[in-house]
mmCIF file of N, CA, C and O in Angstrom:
data_model
loop_
_atom_site.group_PDB
_atom_site.id
_atom_site.type_symbol
_atom_site.label_atom_id
_atom_site.label_comp_id
_atom_site.label_asym_id
_atom_site.label_seq_id
_atom_site.Cartn_x
_atom_site.Cartn_y
_atom_site.Cartn_z
ATOM 1 N N MET T 761 18.067 27.517 -34.776
ATOM 2 C CA MET T 761 19.248 27.701 -33.333
ATOM 3 C C MET T 761 18.978 28.534 -32.671
ATOM 4 O O MET T 761 18.969 28.609 -31.045
ATOM 5 N N GLU T 762 18.780 29.421 -33.325
ATOM 6 C CA GLU T 762 17.846 30.864 -32.953
ATOM 7 C C GLU T 762 16.699 30.416 -32.186
ATOM 8 O O GLU T 762 16.524 31.732 -31.239
ATOM 9 N N GLY T 763 16.106 29.872 -32.279
ATOM 10 C CA GLY T 763 14.557 29.848 -32.316
ATOM 11 C C GLY T 763 15.085 29.099 -30.814
ATOM 12 O O GLY T 763 14.048 28.997 -29.789
ATOM 13 N N ILE T 764 15.897 28.006 -30.075
ATOM 14 C CA ILE T 764 15.982 27.602 -29.472
ATOM 15 C C ILE T 764 16.237 28.358 -28.569
ATOM 16 O O ILE T 764 15.958 28.399 -27.202
ATOM 17 N N ILE T 765 17.013 29.388 -28.714
ATOM 18 C CA ILE T 765 18.202 30.389 -27.562
ATOM 19 C C ILE T 765 16.418 31.092 -27.310
ATOM 20 O O ILE T 765 16.830 31.626 -25.691
ATOM 21 N N ALA T 766 15.982 31.763 -28.334
ATOM 22 C CA ALA T 766 14.840 32.166 -27.663
ATOM 23 C C ALA T 766 13.529 31.581 -26.511
ATOM 24 O O ALA T 766 13.651 32.890 -25.641
ATOM 25 N N LEU T 767 13.900 30.260 -26.998
ATOM 26 C CA LEU T 767 13.552 29.870 -25.811
ATOM 27 C C LEU T 767 13.727 29.390 -24.331
ATOM 28 O O LEU T 767 13.028 29.487 -23.424
ATOM 29 N N LEU T 768 15.462 29.550 -24.407
ATOM 30 C CA LEU T 768 15.866 29.196 -23.132
ATOM 31 C C LEU T 768 15.535 30.213 -22.598
ATOM 32 O O LEU T 768 15.916 30.047 -21.119
ATOM 33 N N ILE T 769 15.816 31.311 -22.652
ATOM 34 C CA ILE T 769 15.722 32.869 -22.389
ATOM 35 C C ILE T 769 14.637 33.234 -21.503
ATOM 36 O O ILE T 769 15.136 33.101 -20.087
ATOM 37 N N PRO T 770 13.684 33.076 -21.795
ATOM 38 C CA PRO T 770 11.860 32.973 -20.558
ATOM 39 C C PRO T 770 12.838 32.227 -19.729
ATOM 40 O O PRO T 770 12.044 31.897 -18.290
ATOM 41 N N PHE T 771 12.719 30.637 -20.061
ATOM 42 C CA PHE T 771 13.033 29.315 -19.288
ATOM 43 C C PHE T 771 13.889 29.735 -17.836
ATOM 44 O O PHE T 771 13.944 29.767 -16.538
ATOM 45 N N GLY T 772 15.018 30.199 -18.805
ATOM 46 C CA GLY T 772 16.317 30.797 -17.494
ATOM 47 C C GLY T 772 15.402 31.515 -16.660
ATOM 48 O O GLY T 772 16.277 31.272 -15.085
ATOM 49 N N ALA T 773 15.375 33.037 -17.127
ATOM 50 C CA ALA T 773 14.230 33.532 -16.235
ATOM 51 C C ALA T 773 13.564 32.935 -14.931
ATOM 52 O O ALA T 773 13.740 33.457 -14.071
ATOM 53 N N PHE T 774 12.590 32.246 -15.234
ATOM 54 C CA PHE T 774 11.348 31.380 -14.408
ATOM 55 C C PHE T 774 12.316 30.325 -13.619
ATOM 56 O O PHE T 774 12.200 30.286 -12.698
ATOM 57 N N ALA T 775 13.901 30.357 -13.843
ATOM 58 C CA ALA T 775 14.299 28.583 -13.031
ATOM 59 C C ALA T 775 15.184 29.577 -12.393
ATOM 60 O O ALA T 775 14.999 29.144 -11.146
ATOM 61 N N VAL T 776 15.681 30.871 -12.803
ATOM 62 C CA VAL T 776 16.133 31.591 -11.384
ATOM 63 C C VAL T 776 15.741 31.912 -10.458
ATOM 64 O O VAL T 776 15.623 31.670 -9.090
ATOM 65 N N ALA T 777 14.329 32.582 -10.986
ATOM 66 C CA ALA T 777 13.005 33.198 -9.790
ATOM 67 C C ALA T 777 12.902 31.983 -9.178
ATOM 68 O O ALA T 777 12.853 32.302 -7.911
ATOM 69 N N GLY T 778 12.581 30.690 -9.640
ATOM 70 C CA GLY T 778 11.855 29.585 -8.827
ATOM 71 C C GLY T 778 13.035 29.265 -7.837
ATOM 72 O O GLY T 778 13.011 28.415 -6.790
ATOM 73 N N PHE T 779 14.777 29.029 -8.400
ATOM 74 C CA PHE T 779 15.061 28.735 -7.576
ATOM 75 C C PHE T 779 15.379 29.797 -6.477
ATOM 76 O O PHE T 779 15.917 29.419 -4.936
ATOM 77 N N ALA T 780 15.538 30.833 -6.629
ATOM 78 C CA ALA T 780 15.425 32.022 -5.214
ATOM 79 C C ALA T 780 14.309 31.654 -4.899
ATOM 80 O O ALA T 780 14.640 31.979 -3.020
ATOM 81 N N ILE T 781 13.144 31.486 -5.125
ATOM 82 C CA ILE T 781 12.270 31.515 -3.927
ATOM 83 C C ILE T 781 12.533 29.819 -3.187
ATOM 84 O O ILE T 781 12.108 29.936 -2.251
ATOM 85 N N TRP T 782 13.014 28.725 -3.972
ATOM 86 C CA TRP T 782 13.400 27.712 -3.456
ATOM 87 C C TRP T 782 14.571 27.941 -1.732
ATOM 88 O O TRP T 782 14.294 27.528 -1.134
ATOM 89 N N THR T 783 14.869 28.222 -2.666
ATOM 90 C CA THR T 783 16.226 28.237 -1.342
ATOM 91 C C THR T 783 15.793 29.599 -0.049
ATOM 92 O O THR T 783 16.270 28.975 1.086
ATOM 93 N N GLY T 784 15.122 30.620 -0.783
ATOM 94 C CA GLY T 784 14.259 31.288 0.351
ATOM 95 C C GLY T 784 13.437 30.394 1.361
ATOM 96 O O GLY T 784 13.769 30.838 2.820
ATOM 97 N N HIS T 785 12.392 29.654 0.721
ATOM 98 C CA HIS T 785 12.119 28.445 1.732
ATOM 99 C C HIS T 785 12.694 27.820 2.397
ATOM 100 O O HIS T 785 12.486 27.550 3.616
ATOM 101 N N GLN T 786 13.887 27.470 2.272
ATOM 102 C CA GLN T 786 14.559 26.381 2.238
ATOM 103 C C GLN T 786 15.169 26.949 3.744
ATOM 104 O O GLN T 786 15.799 26.519 5.245
ATOM 105 N N ARG T 787 15.631 28.215 3.800
ATOM 106 C CA ARG T 787 16.453 28.650 4.809
ATOM 107 C C ARG T 787 15.194 29.471 5.914
ATOM 108 O O ARG T 787 15.716 29.500 6.988
ATOM 109 N N LYS T 788 14.119 29.634 5.564
ATOM 110 C CA LYS T 788 13.135 29.773 6.479
ATOM 111 C C LYS T 788 12.807 28.489 7.275
ATOM 112 O O LYS T 788 12.657 28.221 8.859
ATOM 113 N N MET T 789 13.359 27.407 6.651
ATOM 114 C CA MET T 789 13.026 26.234 7.024
ATOM 115 C C MET T 789 13.886 25.736 8.088
ATOM 116 O O MET T 789 13.419 24.885 9.365
ATOM 117 N N VAL T 790 14.701 26.133 7.986
ATOM 118 C CA VAL T 790 16.265 25.636 8.776
ATOM 119 C C VAL T 790 15.844 26.624 10.022
ATOM 120 O O VAL T 790 16.533 25.787 11.519
ATOM 121 N N LYS T 791 15.679 27.908 9.590
ATOM 122 C CA LYS T 791 15.532 29.039 10.832
ATOM 123 C C LYS T 791 14.421 28.397 11.865
ATOM 124 O O LYS T 791 14.585 28.124 13.063
ATOM 125 N N MET T 792 13.396 28.353 11.015
ATOM 126 C CA MET T 792 12.075 27.609 12.058
ATOM 127 C C MET T 792 12.692 25.982 12.640
ATOM 128 O O MET T 792 11.996 25.839 13.954
ATOM 129 N N ARG T 793 13.048 25.473 12.110
ATOM 130 C CA ARG T 793 14.019 24.053 12.981
ATOM 131 C C ARG T 793 14.961 24.754 13.790
ATOM 132 O O ARG T 793 14.746 23.804 14.799
ATOM 133 N N GLY T 794 15.856 25.625 13.990
ATOM 134 C CA GLY T 794 16.421 26.148 14.792
ATOM 135 C C GLY T 794 15.764 26.357 16.317
ATOM 136 O O GLY T 794 16.455 26.487 17.127
ATOM 137 N N GLU T 795 14.841 27.048 15.954
ATOM 138 C CA GLU T 795 13.632 27.800 16.824
ATOM 139 C C GLU T 795 12.931 27.114 18.004
ATOM 140 O O GLU T 795 12.320 27.317 18.764
ATOM 141 N N LEU T 796 12.593 25.411 17.268
ATOM 142 C CA LEU T 796 11.651 24.811 17.922
ATOM 143 C C LEU T 796 12.568 24.659 19.374
ATOM 144 O O LEU T 796 13.531 24.225 19.599
ATOM 145 N N PRO T 797 11.796 24.364 20.137
ATOM 146 C CA PRO T 797 12.094 23.155 21.629
ATOM 147 C C PRO T 797 12.420 21.803 21.324
ATOM 148 O O PRO T 797 11.955 21.653 20.939
ATOM 149 N N THR T 798 13.976 21.899 22.221
ATOM 150 C CA THR T 798 13.964 20.612 21.993
ATOM 151 C C THR T 798 14.326 20.000 23.329
ATOM 152 O O THR T 798 13.922 19.090 23.353
ATOM 153 N N THR T 799 13.605 20.864 23.963
ATOM 154 C CA THR T 799 12.938 19.773 25.524
ATOM 155 C C THR T 799 11.986 19.796 25.371
ATOM 156 O O THR T 799 11.110 20.265 25.193
ATOM 157 N N HIS T 800 11.669 18.752 27.140
ATOM 158 C CA HIS T 800 9.980 18.537 26.661
ATOM 159 C C HIS T 800 9.913 19.651 27.906
ATOM 160 O O HIS T 800 9.575 18.881 29.363
ATOM 161 N N ASP T 801 8.583 20.256 27.463
ATOM 162 C CA ASP T 801 8.070 21.514 28.979
ATOM 163 C C ASP T 801 6.720 20.834 29.071
ATOM 164 O O ASP T 801 6.316 19.741 28.872
ATOM 165 N N ALA T 802 6.693 21.658 30.324
ATOM 166 C CA ALA T 802 5.257 20.906 30.961
ATOM 167 C C ALA T 802 4.141 20.931 29.490
ATOM 168 O O ALA T 802 3.184 20.151 29.849
ATOM 169 N N ASP T 803 3.760 21.688 29.338
ATOM 170 C CA ASP T 803 2.940 21.758 28.062
ATOM 171 C C ASP T 803 2.770 20.484 27.291
ATOM 172 O O ASP T 803 1.725 20.135 26.856
ATOM 173 N N THR T 804 4.159 20.627 26.593
ATOM 174 C CA THR T 804 4.401 19.812 25.665
ATOM 175 C C THR T 804 3.444 17.694 26.545
ATOM 176 O O THR T 804 3.033 17.096 25.607
ATOM 177 N N GLU T 805 4.288 18.054 27.666
ATOM 178 C CA GLU T 805 3.970 16.655 28.028
ATOM 179 C C GLU T 805 3.007 16.608 28.861
ATOM 180 O O GLU T 805 1.729 15.190 28.752
ATOM 181 N N ARG T 806 1.833 17.553 29.099
ATOM 182 C CA ARG T 806 0.314 17.694 29.354
ATOM 183 C C ARG T 806 -0.436 17.456 27.833
ATOM 184 O O ARG T 806 -1.528 16.566 27.974
ATOM 185 N N MET T 807 0.101 18.246 27.079
ATOM 186 C CA MET T 807 -0.775 17.617 25.277
ATOM 187 C C MET T 807 -0.485 16.252 24.782
ATOM 188 O O MET T 807 -0.854 15.762 24.541
ATOM 189 N N ARG T 808 0.557 15.704 25.563
ATOM 190 C CA ARG T 808 1.030 14.271 25.296
ATOM 191 C C ARG T 808 -0.399 13.594 25.789
ATOM 192 O O ARG T 808 -0.236 12.516 25.714
ATOM 193 N N GLU T 809 0.183 13.541 27.516
ATOM 194 C CA GLU T 809 -0.926 13.081 28.285
ATOM 195 C C GLU T 809 -2.548 12.984 27.655
ATOM 196 O O GLU T 809 -3.772 11.883 27.494
ATOM 197 N N GLU T 810 -2.704 14.646 27.082
ATOM 198 C CA GLU T 810 -4.003 14.273 27.004
ATOM 199 C C GLU T 810 -4.094 13.718 25.157
ATOM 200 O O GLU T 810 -5.110 12.953 25.579
ATOM 201 N N MET T 811 -3.610 13.640 24.632
ATOM 202 C CA MET T 811 -3.251 12.674 23.329
ATOM 203 C C MET T 811 -3.344 11.655 23.413
ATOM 204 O O MET T 811 -4.503 10.620 22.909
ATOM 205 N N LYS T 812 -2.774 10.413 24.572
ATOM 206 C CA LYS T 812 -3.337 9.689 24.601
ATOM 207 C C LYS T 812 -4.453 9.057 25.651
ATOM 208 O O LYS T 812 -5.034 8.557 24.865
ATOM 209 N N TYR T 813 -4.821 10.198 26.253
ATOM 210 C CA TYR T 813 -6.415 9.390 26.367
ATOM 211 C C TYR T 813 -7.800 10.149 26.028
ATOM 212 O O TYR T 813 -8.601 8.713 25.723
ATOM 213 N N LEU T 814 -6.911 10.951 24.731
ATOM 214 C CA LEU T 814 -8.279 11.157 23.013
ATOM 215 C C LEU T 814 -8.066 9.792 22.786
ATOM 216 O O LEU T 814 -8.985 9.089 22.690
ATOM 217 N N LYS T 815 -6.629 9.314 22.368
ATOM 218 C CA LYS T 815 -6.691 7.875 21.519
ATOM 219 C C LYS T 815 -7.281 6.585 22.093
ATOM 220 O O LYS T 815 -7.700 6.064 21.637
ATOM 221 N N ASP T 816 -6.961 6.659 23.507
ATOM 222 C CA ASP T 816 -7.974 5.264 24.370
ATOM 223 C C ASP T 816 -9.763 5.610 24.522
ATOM 224 O O ASP T 816 -10.011 4.549 24.428
ATOM 225 N N ARG T 817 -9.817 6.789 24.742
ATOM 226 C CA ARG T 817 -10.997 7.015 24.470
ATOM 227 C C ARG T 817 -11.700 6.996 23.164
ATOM 228 O O ARG T 817 -12.530 5.746 23.086
ATOM 229 N N VAL T 818 -10.995 6.697 21.870
ATOM 230 C CA VAL T 818 -11.885 6.830 20.459
ATOM 231 C C VAL T 818 -11.822 5.321 20.527
ATOM 232 O O VAL T 818 -12.478 4.921 19.856
ATOM 233 N N ALA T 819 -10.488 4.593 20.713
ATOM 234 C CA ALA T 819 -10.575 3.276 20.879
ATOM 235 C C ALA T 819 -11.447 2.606 21.779
ATOM 236 O O ALA T 819 -12.261 1.966 20.872
ATOM 237 N N VAL T 820 -11.905 2.654 22.477
ATOM 238 C CA VAL T 820 -13.404 2.683 23.249
ATOM 239 C C VAL T 820 -14.252 2.769 22.555
ATOM 240 O O VAL T 820 -15.756 1.979 22.832
ATOM 241 N N LEU T 821 -14.274 3.984 22.235
ATOM 242 C CA LEU T 821 -15.982 4.464 21.100
ATOM 243 C C LEU T 821 -16.103 3.183 19.985
ATOM 244 O O LEU T 821 -16.776 2.585 19.488
ATOM 245 N N GLU T 822 -14.474 3.085 19.161
ATOM 246 C CA GLU T 822 -14.300 2.098 18.656
ATOM 247 C C GLU T 822 -14.723 0.456 18.403
ATOM 248 O O GLU T 822 -15.707 -0.010 18.039
ATOM 249 N N GLN T 823 -14.657 0.343 19.905
ATOM 250 C CA GLN T 823 -15.077 -1.195 19.915
ATOM 251 C C GLN T 823 -16.857 -1.299 20.656
ATOM 252 O O GLN T 823 -17.041 -1.902 19.918
ATOM 253 N N ILE T 824 -16.567 -0.408 21.303
ATOM 254 C CA ILE T 824 -18.483 -0.357 21.460
ATOM 255 C C ILE T 824 -19.357 -0.104 20.459
ATOM 256 O O ILE T 824 -20.407 -0.928 20.527
ATOM 257 N N THR T 825 -18.631 0.845 19.005
ATOM 258 C CA THR T 825 -19.771 0.993 17.793
ATOM 259 C C THR T 825 -19.943 -0.504 17.344
ATOM 260 O O THR T 825 -20.268 -1.221 16.574
ATOM 261 N N THR T 826 -18.826 -1.515 17.299
ATOM 262 C CA THR T 826 -18.354 -2.243 16.269
ATOM 263 C C THR T 826 -18.669 -3.658 17.063
ATOM 264 O O THR T 826 -19.099 -4.741 16.279
ATOM 265 N N ASP T 827 -18.482 -3.892 18.361
ATOM 266 C CA ASP T 827 -18.964 -5.162 18.979
ATOM 267 C C ASP T 827 -20.491 -5.053 19.391
ATOM 268 O O ASP T 827 -21.129 -4.601 18.985
ATOM 269 N N GLY T 828 -21.124 -6.440 19.389
ATOM 270 C CA GLY T 828 -22.496 -6.713 19.256
ATOM 271 C C GLY T 828 -22.874 -6.706 20.600
ATOM 272 O O GLY T 828 -23.211 -7.632 21.224
ATOM 273 N N HIS T 829 -22.849 -5.585 21.519
ATOM 274 C CA HIS T 829 -23.551 -5.030 22.854
ATOM 275 C C HIS T 829 -25.067 -4.913 22.756
ATOM 276 O O HIS T 829 -25.949 -4.340 22.448
ATOM 277 N N SER T 830 -25.562 -5.637 24.166
ATOM 278 C CA SER T 830 -27.033 -4.911 24.575
ATOM 279 C C SER T 830 -26.657 -3.696 25.061
ATOM 280 O O SER T 830 -26.001 -2.647 25.312
ATOM 281 N N THR T 831 -27.822 -3.577 25.082
ATOM 282 C CA THR T 831 -28.668 -1.884 25.479
ATOM 283 C C THR T 831 -27.668 -1.603 26.841
ATOM 284 O O THR T 831 -27.247 -0.951 27.184
ATOM 285 N N LYS T 832 -27.731 -2.418 27.761
ATOM 286 C CA LYS T 832 -27.361 -2.202 29.490
ATOM 287 C C LYS T 832 -25.775 -2.670 29.356
ATOM 288 O O LYS T 832 -25.532 -1.965 29.910
ATOM 289 N N GLN T 833 -25.556 -3.595 28.521
ATOM 290 C CA GLN T 833 -24.038 -3.390 27.906
ATOM 291 C C GLN T 833 -23.098 -1.799 28.166
ATOM 292 O O GLN T 833 -22.150 -1.611 28.389
ATOM 293 N N LEU T 834 -24.099 -1.630 26.979
ATOM 294 C CA LEU T 834 -23.681 -0.223 26.513
ATOM 295 C C LEU T 834 -23.477 0.581 27.157
ATOM 296 O O LEU T 834 -22.541 1.813 27.514
ATOM 297 N N GLU T 835 -24.748 0.584 28.170
ATOM 298 C CA GLU T 835 -25.356 1.728 29.656
ATOM 299 C C GLU T 835 -23.975 1.893 30.223
ATOM 300 O O GLU T 835 -23.426 2.743 30.572
ATOM 301 N N ASN T 836 -23.873 0.536 30.776
ATOM 302 C CA ASN T 836 -22.572 0.282 31.389
ATOM 303 C C ASN T 836 -21.347 1.537 30.832
ATOM 304 O O ASN T 836 -20.396 1.549 31.956
ATOM 305 N N GLU T 837 -20.664 0.875 29.897
ATOM 306 C CA GLU T 837 -19.553 1.534 29.639
ATOM 307 C C GLU T 837 -19.182 2.827 29.669
ATOM 308 O O GLU T 837 -18.598 3.457 29.517
ATOM 309 N N ILE T 838 -20.766 3.129 28.722
ATOM 310 C CA ILE T 838 -20.713 4.743 28.909
ATOM 311 C C ILE T 838 -20.665 5.512 30.118
ATOM 312 O O ILE T 838 -19.992 6.578 30.611
ATOM 313 N N GLU T 839 -20.983 4.890 31.192
ATOM 314 C CA GLU T 839 -21.444 5.124 32.177
ATOM 315 C C GLU T 839 -19.727 4.907 33.132
ATOM 316 O O GLU T 839 -19.474 6.175 33.861
ATOM 317 N N GLN T 840 -19.391 4.407 32.440
ATOM 318 C CA GLN T 840 -17.546 3.916 33.299
ATOM 319 C C GLN T 840 -16.464 5.431 32.397
ATOM 320 O O GLN T 840 -15.579 5.521 33.198
ATOM 321 N N LEU T 841 -17.217 5.545 31.055
ATOM 322 C CA LEU T 841 -16.135 6.392 30.491
ATOM 323 C C LEU T 841 -16.542 7.817 30.941
ATOM 324 O O LEU T 841 -15.402 8.520 31.523
ATOM 325 N N ARG T 842 -18.090 7.618 31.895
ATOM 326 C CA ARG T 842 -17.808 9.671 32.475
ATOM 327 C C ARG T 842 -17.047 9.535 33.711
ATOM 328 O O ARG T 842 -16.979 10.455 34.009
ATOM 329 N N ASP T 843 -17.221 8.362 34.099
ATOM 330 C CA ASP T 843 -16.282 8.305 35.733
ATOM 331 C C ASP T 843 -14.691 8.757 35.414
ATOM 332 O O ASP T 843 -14.295 8.857 36.356
ATOM 333 N N ARG T 844 -14.681 8.644 34.938
ATOM 334 C CA ARG T 844 -13.369 8.743 34.163
ATOM 335 C C ARG T 844 -12.822 10.344 34.722
ATOM 336 O O ARG T 844 -12.598 11.098 34.627
#
């Protein structure tokens, strides 16, 4: 019985320290969530448009690389991308 108690004392100290660290982290996360903008400002909208453009471009590049195009077709599609 004394051996178990001797083992539980250090474990309890580690458990309390871990709990304190975890609760501090949770407080920071709640604070950060409260500070995040809830409206869509101009920068957010610009980034969304840019992300959509890049996703579309990657989709086209994936299609070009996976399809069996001739060299001339490939050159035409690359030129169309440059014209955007």
